[in-house]
Short mmCIF file of C-alpha atoms in Angstrom, two decimals:
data_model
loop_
_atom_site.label_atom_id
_atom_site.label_comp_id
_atom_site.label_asym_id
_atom_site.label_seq_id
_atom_site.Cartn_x
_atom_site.Cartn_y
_atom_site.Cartn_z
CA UNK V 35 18.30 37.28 227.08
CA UNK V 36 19.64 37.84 223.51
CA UNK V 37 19.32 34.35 222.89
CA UNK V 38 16.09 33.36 224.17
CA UNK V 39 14.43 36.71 222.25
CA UNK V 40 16.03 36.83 219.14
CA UNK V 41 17.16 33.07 218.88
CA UNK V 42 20.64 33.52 217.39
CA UNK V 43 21.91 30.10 217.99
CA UNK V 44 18.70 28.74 216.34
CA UNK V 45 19.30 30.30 213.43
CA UNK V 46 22.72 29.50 213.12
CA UNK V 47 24.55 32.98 214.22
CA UNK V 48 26.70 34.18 216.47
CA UNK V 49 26.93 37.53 218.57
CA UNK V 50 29.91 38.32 216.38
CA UNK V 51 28.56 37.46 213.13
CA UNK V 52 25.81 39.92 213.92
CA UNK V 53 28.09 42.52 215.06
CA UNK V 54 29.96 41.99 211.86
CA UNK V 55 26.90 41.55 209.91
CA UNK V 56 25.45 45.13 210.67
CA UNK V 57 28.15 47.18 210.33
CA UNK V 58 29.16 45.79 206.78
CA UNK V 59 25.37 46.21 206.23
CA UNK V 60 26.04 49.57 207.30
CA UNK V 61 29.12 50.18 205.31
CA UNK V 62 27.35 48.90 201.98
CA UNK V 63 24.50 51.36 202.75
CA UNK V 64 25.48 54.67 204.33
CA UNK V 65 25.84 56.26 200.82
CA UNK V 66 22.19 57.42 200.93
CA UNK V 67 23.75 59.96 203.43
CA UNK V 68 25.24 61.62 201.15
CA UNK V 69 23.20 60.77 197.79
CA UNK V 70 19.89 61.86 199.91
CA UNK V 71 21.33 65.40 200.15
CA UNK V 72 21.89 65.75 197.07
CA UNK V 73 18.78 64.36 195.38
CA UNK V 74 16.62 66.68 197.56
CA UNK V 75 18.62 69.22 198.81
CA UNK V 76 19.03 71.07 195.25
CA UNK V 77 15.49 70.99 194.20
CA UNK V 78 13.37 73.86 194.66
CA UNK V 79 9.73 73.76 195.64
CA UNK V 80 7.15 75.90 194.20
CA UNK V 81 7.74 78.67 196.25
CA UNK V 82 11.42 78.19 195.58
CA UNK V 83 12.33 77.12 198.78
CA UNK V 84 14.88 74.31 199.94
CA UNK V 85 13.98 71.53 201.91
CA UNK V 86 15.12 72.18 205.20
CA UNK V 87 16.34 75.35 204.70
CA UNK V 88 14.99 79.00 205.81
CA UNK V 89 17.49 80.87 204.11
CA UNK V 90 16.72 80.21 200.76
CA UNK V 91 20.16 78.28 200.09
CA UNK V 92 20.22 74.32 199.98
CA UNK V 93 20.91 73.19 203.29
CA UNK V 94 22.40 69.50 202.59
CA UNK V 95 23.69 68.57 206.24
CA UNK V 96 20.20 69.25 208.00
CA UNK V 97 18.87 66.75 205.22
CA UNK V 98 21.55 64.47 206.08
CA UNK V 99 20.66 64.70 209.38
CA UNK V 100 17.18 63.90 208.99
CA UNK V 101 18.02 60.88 206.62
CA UNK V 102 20.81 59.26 209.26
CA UNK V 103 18.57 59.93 211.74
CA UNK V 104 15.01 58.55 210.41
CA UNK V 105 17.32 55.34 209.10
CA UNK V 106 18.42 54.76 212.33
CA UNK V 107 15.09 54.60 214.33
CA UNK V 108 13.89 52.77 212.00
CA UNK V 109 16.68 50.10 211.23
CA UNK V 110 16.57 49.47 215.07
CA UNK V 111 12.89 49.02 215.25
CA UNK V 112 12.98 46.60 212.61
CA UNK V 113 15.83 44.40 214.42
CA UNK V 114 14.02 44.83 217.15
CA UNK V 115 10.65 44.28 216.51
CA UNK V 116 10.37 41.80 213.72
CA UNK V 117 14.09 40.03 214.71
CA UNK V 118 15.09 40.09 210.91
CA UNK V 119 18.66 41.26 209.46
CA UNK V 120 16.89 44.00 207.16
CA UNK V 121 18.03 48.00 207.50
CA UNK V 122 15.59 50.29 205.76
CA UNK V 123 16.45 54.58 204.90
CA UNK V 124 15.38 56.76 202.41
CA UNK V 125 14.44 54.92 198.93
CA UNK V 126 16.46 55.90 196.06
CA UNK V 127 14.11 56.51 193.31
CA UNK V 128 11.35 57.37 195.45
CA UNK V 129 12.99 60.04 196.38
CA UNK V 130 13.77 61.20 193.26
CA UNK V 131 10.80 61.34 192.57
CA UNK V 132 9.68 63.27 194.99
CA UNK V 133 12.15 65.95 194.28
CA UNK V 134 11.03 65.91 190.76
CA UNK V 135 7.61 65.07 190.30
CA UNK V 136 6.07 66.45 193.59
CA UNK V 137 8.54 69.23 195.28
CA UNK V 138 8.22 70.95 191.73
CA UNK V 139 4.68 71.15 192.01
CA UNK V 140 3.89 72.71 195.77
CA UNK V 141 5.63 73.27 198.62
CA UNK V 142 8.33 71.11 200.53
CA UNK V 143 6.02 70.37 203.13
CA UNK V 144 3.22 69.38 200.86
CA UNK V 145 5.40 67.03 199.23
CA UNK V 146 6.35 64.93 202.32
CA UNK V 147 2.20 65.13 203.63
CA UNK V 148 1.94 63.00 200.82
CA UNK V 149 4.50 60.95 201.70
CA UNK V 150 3.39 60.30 205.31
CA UNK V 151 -0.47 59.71 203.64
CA UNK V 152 1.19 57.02 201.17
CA UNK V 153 2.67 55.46 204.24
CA UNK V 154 -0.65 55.78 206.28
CA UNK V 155 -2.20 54.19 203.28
CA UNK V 156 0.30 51.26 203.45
CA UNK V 157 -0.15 50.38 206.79
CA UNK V 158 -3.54 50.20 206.59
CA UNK V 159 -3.45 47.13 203.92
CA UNK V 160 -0.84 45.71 205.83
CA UNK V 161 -3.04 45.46 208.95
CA UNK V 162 -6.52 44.81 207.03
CA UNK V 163 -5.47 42.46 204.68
CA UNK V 164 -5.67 43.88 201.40
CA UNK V 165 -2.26 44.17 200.64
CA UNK V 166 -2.54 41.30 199.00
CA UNK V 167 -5.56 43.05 196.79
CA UNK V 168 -3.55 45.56 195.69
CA UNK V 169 -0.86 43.10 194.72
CA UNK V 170 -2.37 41.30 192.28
CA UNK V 171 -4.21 44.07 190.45
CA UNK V 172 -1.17 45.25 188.94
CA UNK V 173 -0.33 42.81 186.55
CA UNK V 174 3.69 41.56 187.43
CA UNK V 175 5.02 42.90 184.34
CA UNK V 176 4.19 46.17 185.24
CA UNK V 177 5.17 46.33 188.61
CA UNK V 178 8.57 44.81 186.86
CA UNK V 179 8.51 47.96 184.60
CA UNK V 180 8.11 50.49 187.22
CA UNK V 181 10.95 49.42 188.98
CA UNK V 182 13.00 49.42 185.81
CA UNK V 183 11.59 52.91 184.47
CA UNK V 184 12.59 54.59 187.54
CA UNK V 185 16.25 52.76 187.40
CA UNK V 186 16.17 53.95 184.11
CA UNK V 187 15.21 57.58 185.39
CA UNK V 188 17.68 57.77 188.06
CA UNK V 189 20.82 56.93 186.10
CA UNK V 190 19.63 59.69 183.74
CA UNK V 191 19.38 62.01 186.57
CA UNK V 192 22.58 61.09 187.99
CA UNK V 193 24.28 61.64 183.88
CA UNK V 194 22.67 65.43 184.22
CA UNK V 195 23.61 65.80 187.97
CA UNK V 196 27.36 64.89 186.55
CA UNK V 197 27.02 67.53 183.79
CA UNK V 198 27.77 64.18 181.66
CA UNK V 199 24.59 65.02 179.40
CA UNK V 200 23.81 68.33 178.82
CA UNK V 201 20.56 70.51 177.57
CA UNK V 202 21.44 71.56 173.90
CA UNK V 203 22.84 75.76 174.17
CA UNK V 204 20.08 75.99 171.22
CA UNK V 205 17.24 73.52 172.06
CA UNK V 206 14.77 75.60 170.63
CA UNK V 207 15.73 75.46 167.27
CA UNK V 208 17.37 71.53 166.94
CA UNK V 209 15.69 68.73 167.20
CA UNK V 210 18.40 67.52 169.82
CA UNK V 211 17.34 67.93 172.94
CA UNK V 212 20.45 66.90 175.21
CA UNK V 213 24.09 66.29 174.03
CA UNK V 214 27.60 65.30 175.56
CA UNK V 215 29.01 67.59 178.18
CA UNK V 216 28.50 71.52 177.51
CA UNK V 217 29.80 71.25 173.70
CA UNK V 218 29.20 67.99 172.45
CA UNK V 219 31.81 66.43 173.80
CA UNK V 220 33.61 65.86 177.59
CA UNK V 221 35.16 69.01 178.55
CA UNK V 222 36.34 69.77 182.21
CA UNK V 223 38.34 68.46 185.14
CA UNK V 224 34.51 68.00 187.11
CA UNK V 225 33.75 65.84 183.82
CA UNK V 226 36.73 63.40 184.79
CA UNK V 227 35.62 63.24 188.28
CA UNK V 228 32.57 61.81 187.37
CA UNK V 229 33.97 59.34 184.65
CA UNK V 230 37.00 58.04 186.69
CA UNK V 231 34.22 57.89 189.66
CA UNK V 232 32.07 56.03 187.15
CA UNK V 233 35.30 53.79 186.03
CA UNK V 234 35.67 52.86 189.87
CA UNK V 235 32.66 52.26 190.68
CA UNK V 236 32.11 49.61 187.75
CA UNK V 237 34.95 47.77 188.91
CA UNK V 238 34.65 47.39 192.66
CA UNK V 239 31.28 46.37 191.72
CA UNK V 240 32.76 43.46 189.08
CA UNK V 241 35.04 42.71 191.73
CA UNK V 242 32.23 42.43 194.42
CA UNK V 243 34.08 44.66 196.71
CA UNK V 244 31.75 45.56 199.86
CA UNK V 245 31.08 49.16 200.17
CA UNK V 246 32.16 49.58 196.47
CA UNK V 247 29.73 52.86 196.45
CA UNK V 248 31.38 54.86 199.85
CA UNK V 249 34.74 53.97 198.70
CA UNK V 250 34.03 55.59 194.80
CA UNK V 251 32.23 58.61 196.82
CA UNK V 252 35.68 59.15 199.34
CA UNK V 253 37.55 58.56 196.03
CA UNK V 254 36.15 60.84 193.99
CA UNK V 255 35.73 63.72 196.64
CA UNK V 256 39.22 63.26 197.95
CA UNK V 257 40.24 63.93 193.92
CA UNK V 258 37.66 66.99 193.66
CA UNK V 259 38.99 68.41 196.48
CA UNK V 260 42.25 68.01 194.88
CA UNK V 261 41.40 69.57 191.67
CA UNK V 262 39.58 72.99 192.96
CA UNK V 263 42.46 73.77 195.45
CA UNK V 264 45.09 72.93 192.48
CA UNK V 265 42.92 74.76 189.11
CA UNK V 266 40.30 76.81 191.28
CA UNK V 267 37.38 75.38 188.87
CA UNK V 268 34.66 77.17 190.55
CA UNK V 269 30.76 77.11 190.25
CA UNK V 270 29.26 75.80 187.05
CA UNK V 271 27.08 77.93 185.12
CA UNK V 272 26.46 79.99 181.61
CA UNK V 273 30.06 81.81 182.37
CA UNK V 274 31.88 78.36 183.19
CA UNK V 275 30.28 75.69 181.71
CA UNK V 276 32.92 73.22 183.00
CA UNK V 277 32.69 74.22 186.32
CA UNK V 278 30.96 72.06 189.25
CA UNK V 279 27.56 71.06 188.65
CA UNK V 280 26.04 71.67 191.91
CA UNK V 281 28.06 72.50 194.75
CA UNK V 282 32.31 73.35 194.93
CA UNK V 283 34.26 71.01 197.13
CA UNK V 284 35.22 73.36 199.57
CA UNK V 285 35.78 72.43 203.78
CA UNK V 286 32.86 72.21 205.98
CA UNK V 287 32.70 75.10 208.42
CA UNK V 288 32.32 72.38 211.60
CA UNK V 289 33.20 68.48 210.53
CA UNK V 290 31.67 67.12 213.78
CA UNK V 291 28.95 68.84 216.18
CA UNK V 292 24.78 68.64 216.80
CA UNK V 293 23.26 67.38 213.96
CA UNK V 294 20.90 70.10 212.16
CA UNK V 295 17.65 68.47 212.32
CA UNK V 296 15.49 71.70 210.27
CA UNK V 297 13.82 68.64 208.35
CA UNK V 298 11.84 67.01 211.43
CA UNK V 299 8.35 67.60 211.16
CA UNK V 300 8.16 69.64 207.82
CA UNK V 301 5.18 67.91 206.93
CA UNK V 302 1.72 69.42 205.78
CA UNK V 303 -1.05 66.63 205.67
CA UNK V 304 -3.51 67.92 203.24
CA UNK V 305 -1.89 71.30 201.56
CA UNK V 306 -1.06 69.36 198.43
CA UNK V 307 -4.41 68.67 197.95
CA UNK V 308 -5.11 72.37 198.16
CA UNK V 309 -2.53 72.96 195.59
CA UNK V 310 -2.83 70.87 192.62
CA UNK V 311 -6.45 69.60 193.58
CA UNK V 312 -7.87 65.80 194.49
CA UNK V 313 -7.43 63.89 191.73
CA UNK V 314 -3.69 64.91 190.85
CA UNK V 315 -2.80 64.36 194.74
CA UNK V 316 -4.09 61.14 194.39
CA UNK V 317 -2.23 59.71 191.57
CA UNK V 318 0.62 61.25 193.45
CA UNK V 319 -0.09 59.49 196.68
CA UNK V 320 -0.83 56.52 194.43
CA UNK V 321 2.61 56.10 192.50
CA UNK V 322 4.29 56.72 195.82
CA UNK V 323 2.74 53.21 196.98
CA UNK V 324 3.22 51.34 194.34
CA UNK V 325 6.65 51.87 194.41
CA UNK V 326 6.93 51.54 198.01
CA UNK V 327 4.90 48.51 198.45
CA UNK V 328 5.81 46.08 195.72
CA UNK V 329 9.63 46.79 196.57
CA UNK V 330 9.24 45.74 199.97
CA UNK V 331 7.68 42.24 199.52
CA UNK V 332 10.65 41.46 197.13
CA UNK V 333 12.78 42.70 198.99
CA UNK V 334 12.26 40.78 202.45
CA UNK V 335 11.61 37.88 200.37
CA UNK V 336 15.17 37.77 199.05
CA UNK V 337 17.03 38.62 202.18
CA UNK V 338 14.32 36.00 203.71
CA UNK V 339 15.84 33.38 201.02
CA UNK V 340 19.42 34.49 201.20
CA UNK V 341 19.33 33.87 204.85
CA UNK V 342 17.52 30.63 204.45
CA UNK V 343 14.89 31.96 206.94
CA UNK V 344 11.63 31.84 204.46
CA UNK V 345 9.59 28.92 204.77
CA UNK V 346 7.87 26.27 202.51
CA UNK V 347 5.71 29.21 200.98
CA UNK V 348 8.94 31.20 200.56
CA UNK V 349 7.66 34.31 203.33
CA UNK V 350 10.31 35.04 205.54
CA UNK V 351 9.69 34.90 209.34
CA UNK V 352 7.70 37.52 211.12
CA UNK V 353 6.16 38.59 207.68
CA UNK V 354 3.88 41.13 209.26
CA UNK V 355 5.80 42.10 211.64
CA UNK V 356 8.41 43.18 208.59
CA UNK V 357 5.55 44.78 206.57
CA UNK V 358 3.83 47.11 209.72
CA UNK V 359 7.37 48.06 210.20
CA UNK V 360 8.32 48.96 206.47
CA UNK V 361 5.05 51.17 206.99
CA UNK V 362 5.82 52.76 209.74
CA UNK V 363 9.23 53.56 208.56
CA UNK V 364 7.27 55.69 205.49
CA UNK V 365 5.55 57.87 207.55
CA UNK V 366 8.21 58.04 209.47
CA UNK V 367 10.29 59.19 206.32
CA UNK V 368 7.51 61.88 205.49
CA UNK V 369 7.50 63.01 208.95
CA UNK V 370 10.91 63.57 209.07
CA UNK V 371 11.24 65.40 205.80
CA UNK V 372 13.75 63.03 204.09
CA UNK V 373 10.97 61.23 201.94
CA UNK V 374 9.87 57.49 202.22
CA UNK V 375 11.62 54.94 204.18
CA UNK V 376 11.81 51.55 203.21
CA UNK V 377 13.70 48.34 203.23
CA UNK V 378 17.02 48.22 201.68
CA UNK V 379 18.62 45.40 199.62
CA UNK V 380 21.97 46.35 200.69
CA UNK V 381 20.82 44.24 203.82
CA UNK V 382 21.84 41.09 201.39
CA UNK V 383 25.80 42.04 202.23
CA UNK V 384 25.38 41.73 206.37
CA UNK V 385 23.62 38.53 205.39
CA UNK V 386 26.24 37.44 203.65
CA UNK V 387 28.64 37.99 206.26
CA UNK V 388 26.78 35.64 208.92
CA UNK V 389 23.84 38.34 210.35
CA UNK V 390 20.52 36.37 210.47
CA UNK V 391 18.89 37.80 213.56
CA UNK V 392 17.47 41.36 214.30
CA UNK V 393 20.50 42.09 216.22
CA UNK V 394 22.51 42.89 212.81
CA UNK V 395 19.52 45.14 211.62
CA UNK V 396 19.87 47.00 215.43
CA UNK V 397 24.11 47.78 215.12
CA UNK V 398 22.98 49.04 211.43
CA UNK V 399 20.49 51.49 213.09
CA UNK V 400 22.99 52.63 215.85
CA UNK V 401 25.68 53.21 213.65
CA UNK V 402 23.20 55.50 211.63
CA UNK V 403 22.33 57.78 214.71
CA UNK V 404 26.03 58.13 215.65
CA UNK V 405 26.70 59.05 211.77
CA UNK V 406 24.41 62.53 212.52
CA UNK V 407 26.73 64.00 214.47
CA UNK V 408 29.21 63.82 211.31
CA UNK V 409 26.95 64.96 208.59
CA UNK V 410 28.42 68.67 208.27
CA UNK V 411 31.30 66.86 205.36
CA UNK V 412 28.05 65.82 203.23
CA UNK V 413 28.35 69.86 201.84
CA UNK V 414 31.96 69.28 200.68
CA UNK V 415 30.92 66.36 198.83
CA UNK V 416 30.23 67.44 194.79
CA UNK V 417 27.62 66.32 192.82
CA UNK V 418 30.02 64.42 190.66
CA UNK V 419 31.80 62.39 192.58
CA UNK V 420 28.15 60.87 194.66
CA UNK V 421 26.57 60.32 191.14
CA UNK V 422 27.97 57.41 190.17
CA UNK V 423 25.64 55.86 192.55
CA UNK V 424 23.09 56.67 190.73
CA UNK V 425 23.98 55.17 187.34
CA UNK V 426 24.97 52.08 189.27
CA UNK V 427 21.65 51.67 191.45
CA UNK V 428 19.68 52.74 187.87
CA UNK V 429 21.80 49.43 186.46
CA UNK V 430 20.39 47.27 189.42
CA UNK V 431 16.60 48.28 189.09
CA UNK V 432 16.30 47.92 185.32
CA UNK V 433 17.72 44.44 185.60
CA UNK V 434 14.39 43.53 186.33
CA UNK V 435 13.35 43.86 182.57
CA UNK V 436 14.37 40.41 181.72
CA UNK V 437 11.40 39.10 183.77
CA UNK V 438 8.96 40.86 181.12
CA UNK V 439 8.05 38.58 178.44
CA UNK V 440 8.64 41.11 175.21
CA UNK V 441 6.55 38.28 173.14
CA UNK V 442 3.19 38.82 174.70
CA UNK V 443 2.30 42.97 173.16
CA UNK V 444 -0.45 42.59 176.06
CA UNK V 445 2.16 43.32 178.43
CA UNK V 446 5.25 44.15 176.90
CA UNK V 447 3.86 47.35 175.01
CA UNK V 448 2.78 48.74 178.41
CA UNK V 449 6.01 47.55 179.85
CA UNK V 450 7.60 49.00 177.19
CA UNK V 451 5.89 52.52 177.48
CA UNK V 452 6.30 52.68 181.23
CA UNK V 453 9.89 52.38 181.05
CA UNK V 454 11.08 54.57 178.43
CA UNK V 455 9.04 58.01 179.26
CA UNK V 456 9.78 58.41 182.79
CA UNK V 457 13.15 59.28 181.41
CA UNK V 458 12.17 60.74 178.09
CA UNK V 459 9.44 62.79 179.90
CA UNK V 460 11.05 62.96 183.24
CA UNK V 461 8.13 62.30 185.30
CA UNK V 462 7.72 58.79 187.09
CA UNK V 463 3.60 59.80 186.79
CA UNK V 464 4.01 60.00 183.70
CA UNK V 465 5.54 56.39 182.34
CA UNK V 466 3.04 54.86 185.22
CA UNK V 467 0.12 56.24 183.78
CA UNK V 468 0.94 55.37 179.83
CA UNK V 469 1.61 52.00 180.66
CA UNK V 470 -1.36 50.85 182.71
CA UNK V 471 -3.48 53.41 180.30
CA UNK V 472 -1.96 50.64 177.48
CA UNK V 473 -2.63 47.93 178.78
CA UNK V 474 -6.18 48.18 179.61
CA UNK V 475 -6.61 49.73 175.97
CA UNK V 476 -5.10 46.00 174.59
CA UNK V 477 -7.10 44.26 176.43
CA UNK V 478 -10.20 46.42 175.60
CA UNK V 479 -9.15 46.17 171.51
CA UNK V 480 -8.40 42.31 172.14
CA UNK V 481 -12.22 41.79 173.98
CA UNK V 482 -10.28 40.78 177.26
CA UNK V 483 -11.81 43.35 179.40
CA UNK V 484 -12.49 40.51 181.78
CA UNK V 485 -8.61 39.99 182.31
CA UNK V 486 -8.79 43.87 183.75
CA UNK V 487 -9.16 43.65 187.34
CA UNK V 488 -11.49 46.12 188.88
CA UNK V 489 -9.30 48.19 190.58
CA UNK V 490 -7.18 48.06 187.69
CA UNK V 491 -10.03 49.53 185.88
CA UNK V 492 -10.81 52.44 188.40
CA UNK V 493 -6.70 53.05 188.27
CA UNK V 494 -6.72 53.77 185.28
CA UNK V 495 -9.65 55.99 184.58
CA UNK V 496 -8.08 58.11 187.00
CA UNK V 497 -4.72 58.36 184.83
CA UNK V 498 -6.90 59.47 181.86
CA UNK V 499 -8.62 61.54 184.08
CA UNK V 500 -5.37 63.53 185.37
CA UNK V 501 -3.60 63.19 181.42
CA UNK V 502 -6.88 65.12 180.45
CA UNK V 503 -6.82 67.87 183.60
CA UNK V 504 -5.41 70.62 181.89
CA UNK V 505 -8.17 70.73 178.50
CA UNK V 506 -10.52 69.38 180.63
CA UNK V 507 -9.93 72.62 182.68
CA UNK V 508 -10.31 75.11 180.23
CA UNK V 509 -13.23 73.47 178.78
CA UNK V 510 -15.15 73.77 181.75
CA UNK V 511 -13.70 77.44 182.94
#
């Protein structure tokens, strides 16, 4: 039966290799477990609540929950739905930007409507066709750029996370805005938690050592734990400056019970709307798919090609199949109040261990529901022993840069613009909307308007029309 549905032998694999194949897939991924937490569990919505939590604290196992949980549902339903070696959890950078750009702005369950709507929104081009519409209005260089900005904007937020960089004691009066550790310079045994982390990390990486990033988190936490029981660091803050960041390594209360699963269903469809009106939602809603979408093709493509399943077009097998499923997997992701889904490169390492069938894709995704009932150590974890991750996964997605050709200004100023202020501004919407605002401004001043695509053009009078919201406002109130 396993061979006649999800032709193993045909594609040169083994039940073994698939076996073997998932679980290193699984191995090389399960960090967003305990990265997921931490990018969303800390961030306060508007209200100044915590997602998943009704106490008003950050409750980081019920989001941990939520994240193993949605991963492995979804993981499974890929392997077995579309027979392809491809896991898919939370996004790293997508959820960052949800916790910054969205959460900040309305309530938790706002935020993840507009998540579910973004993957609503995805499914539907998938299944009508126009996925391929969308794709080639954005010119490639920008879609490069996004990619690259928010690397760029996640390694940043995993350097303040750390408590590597620092907001300056007097930024008022300075023209620096951030500096090295709380006085200019490294200071604090939580400081060489993150660096030695950091030092790790860089070299199980060189070394191409498989699960380089949960062996530098169990590192680093193992020597955290170390440190507070030996110096008693304590809580960062104004008083201690070179205490933890965000949470103290201390024990979890239970290390293994039923998961906490507050996150399931925290979800309001329109509220966001409600809250920061149409056209802001929108752009929102908008940036979420980009993101999402454009990552996904590449990404099945090159686990496609690693496998040497694509075919003379270079599409791997059961392309649509991949695609509805990747869709599914956001709403899924918004439903389940972890943020968007999607399809993880990390898939590349089970590949390279043998997995070519669903089958790998389906151990991944069990493996991920039994890791839910072991979520309670993600609270002992501290911020700066996960972060590395960050800076490392910021490293991969800027990469992408050298594709940009920094001769042609018609592209490259854009590029160049979308990049550097998600960081500088720290907002994703921000470097999205300056860069496609750019480039249809050259092309305008260089009498190209015809290279502008329609829906290009209609993008990006909506940017100018949400950079212009708040005078616009009081003009007309």
């Amino acid at each position: 039966m396993l061979e006649s549905y999800f032709k193993v032998s045909e594609r040169g694999s083994t039940l073994g290799r698939e076996i073997r194949g998932g679980v290193v897939t699984f191995v090389t991924m399960s960090y967003i477990v305990v990265l997921n937490p931490l990018i969303l569990g800390f961030a306060p919505d508007i209200d100044g609540g915590f997602l998943g939590s009704s106490t008003g604290e950050p409750n980081l196992p019920a989001i941990a929950a939520g994240t193993a949980l949605v991963a492995g549902v979804m993981s499974i339903l890929m392997g077995a739905v579309a027979n392809f070696p491809l896991a898919l959890a939370t996004g790293l950078g997508l959820n960052a930007f949800v916790a910054v750009a969205i959460a900040s702005r309305m309530t938790w369950a706002d935020a993840m409507g507009l998540v579910v709507i973004e993957g609503v929104l995805i499914l539907i081009l998938v299944l009508t066709g126009l996925r391929k519409a969308v794709f080639l209005a954005v010119p490639r260089e920008l879609k490069v750029a996004i990619s690259a900005g928010i690397g760029l904007f996640i390694a940043f937020i995993g350097f303040v996370d750390a408590g590597f960089s620092r907001r300056y004691p007097d930024a008022a009066m300075t023209t620096v805005p951030v500096q090295l550790g709380p006085n200019g310079a490294l200071d604090g045994w939580p400081a060489l938690v993150f660096v030695l982390g950091l030092v790790l990390l860089v070299a199980l990486w060189a070394l191409k050592v498989r699960g380089s990033i949960l062996i530098t988190i169990a590192v680093g936490t193992i020597l955290a734990f170390v440190l507070e029981a030996v110096f008693d660091i304590g809580p960062g803050g104004a008083e201690n400056p070179t205490g933890w960041a965000l949470s103290v390594p201390t024990a979890p209360t239970q290390w293994f019970g039923l998961p906490d699963l507050g996150t399931l269903g925290q979800f309001n469809l329109l509220g966001s709307f409600q809250q920061i009106g149409v056209v802001a939602a929108v752009l929102l809603v908008f940036t979420l798919l980009l993101a999402d979408f454009f990552d996904t093709i590449g990404t099945m493509t090159a686990i496609g090609a690693e496998a040497g399943l694509n075919d003379k077009d270079g599409s791997p097998p059961n392309t649509q199949r991949i695609l509805i499923v990747d869709s599914v997997a956001a709403i899924a992701g918004g439903a389940g109040g972890v943020s968007s889904n999607t399809s993880y490169i990390e898939s590349a390492s089970g590949v390279g261990e043998g997995a070519r069938t669903g089958i790998a894709a389906i151990v991944t995704g069990v493996l991920f529901l039994l890791t839910t009932f072991f979520v309670g150590v993600v609270s002992a974890i501290p911020s700066e022993a996960a972060v590395p991750a960050l800076v490392l996964v910021g490293f991969l997605m800027l990469r992408g840069v050298k594709e940009i050709d920094w001769d042609d200004l018609e592209v490259a100023l854009p590029a160049f613009l979308t990049i550097i202020l998600m960081p500088f501004t720290y907002s994703i919407t921000v470097g999205i909307g300056a860069g496609f605002l750019a480039y249809v401004l050259i092309k305008v001043v260089r009498r190209k308007p015809s290279d502008v695509s329609p829906l290009m053009w209609g993008i990006a009078a909506a940017f100018l029309i949400w950079f212009a919201i708040a005078p616009l406002t009081a003009l007309l109130t």
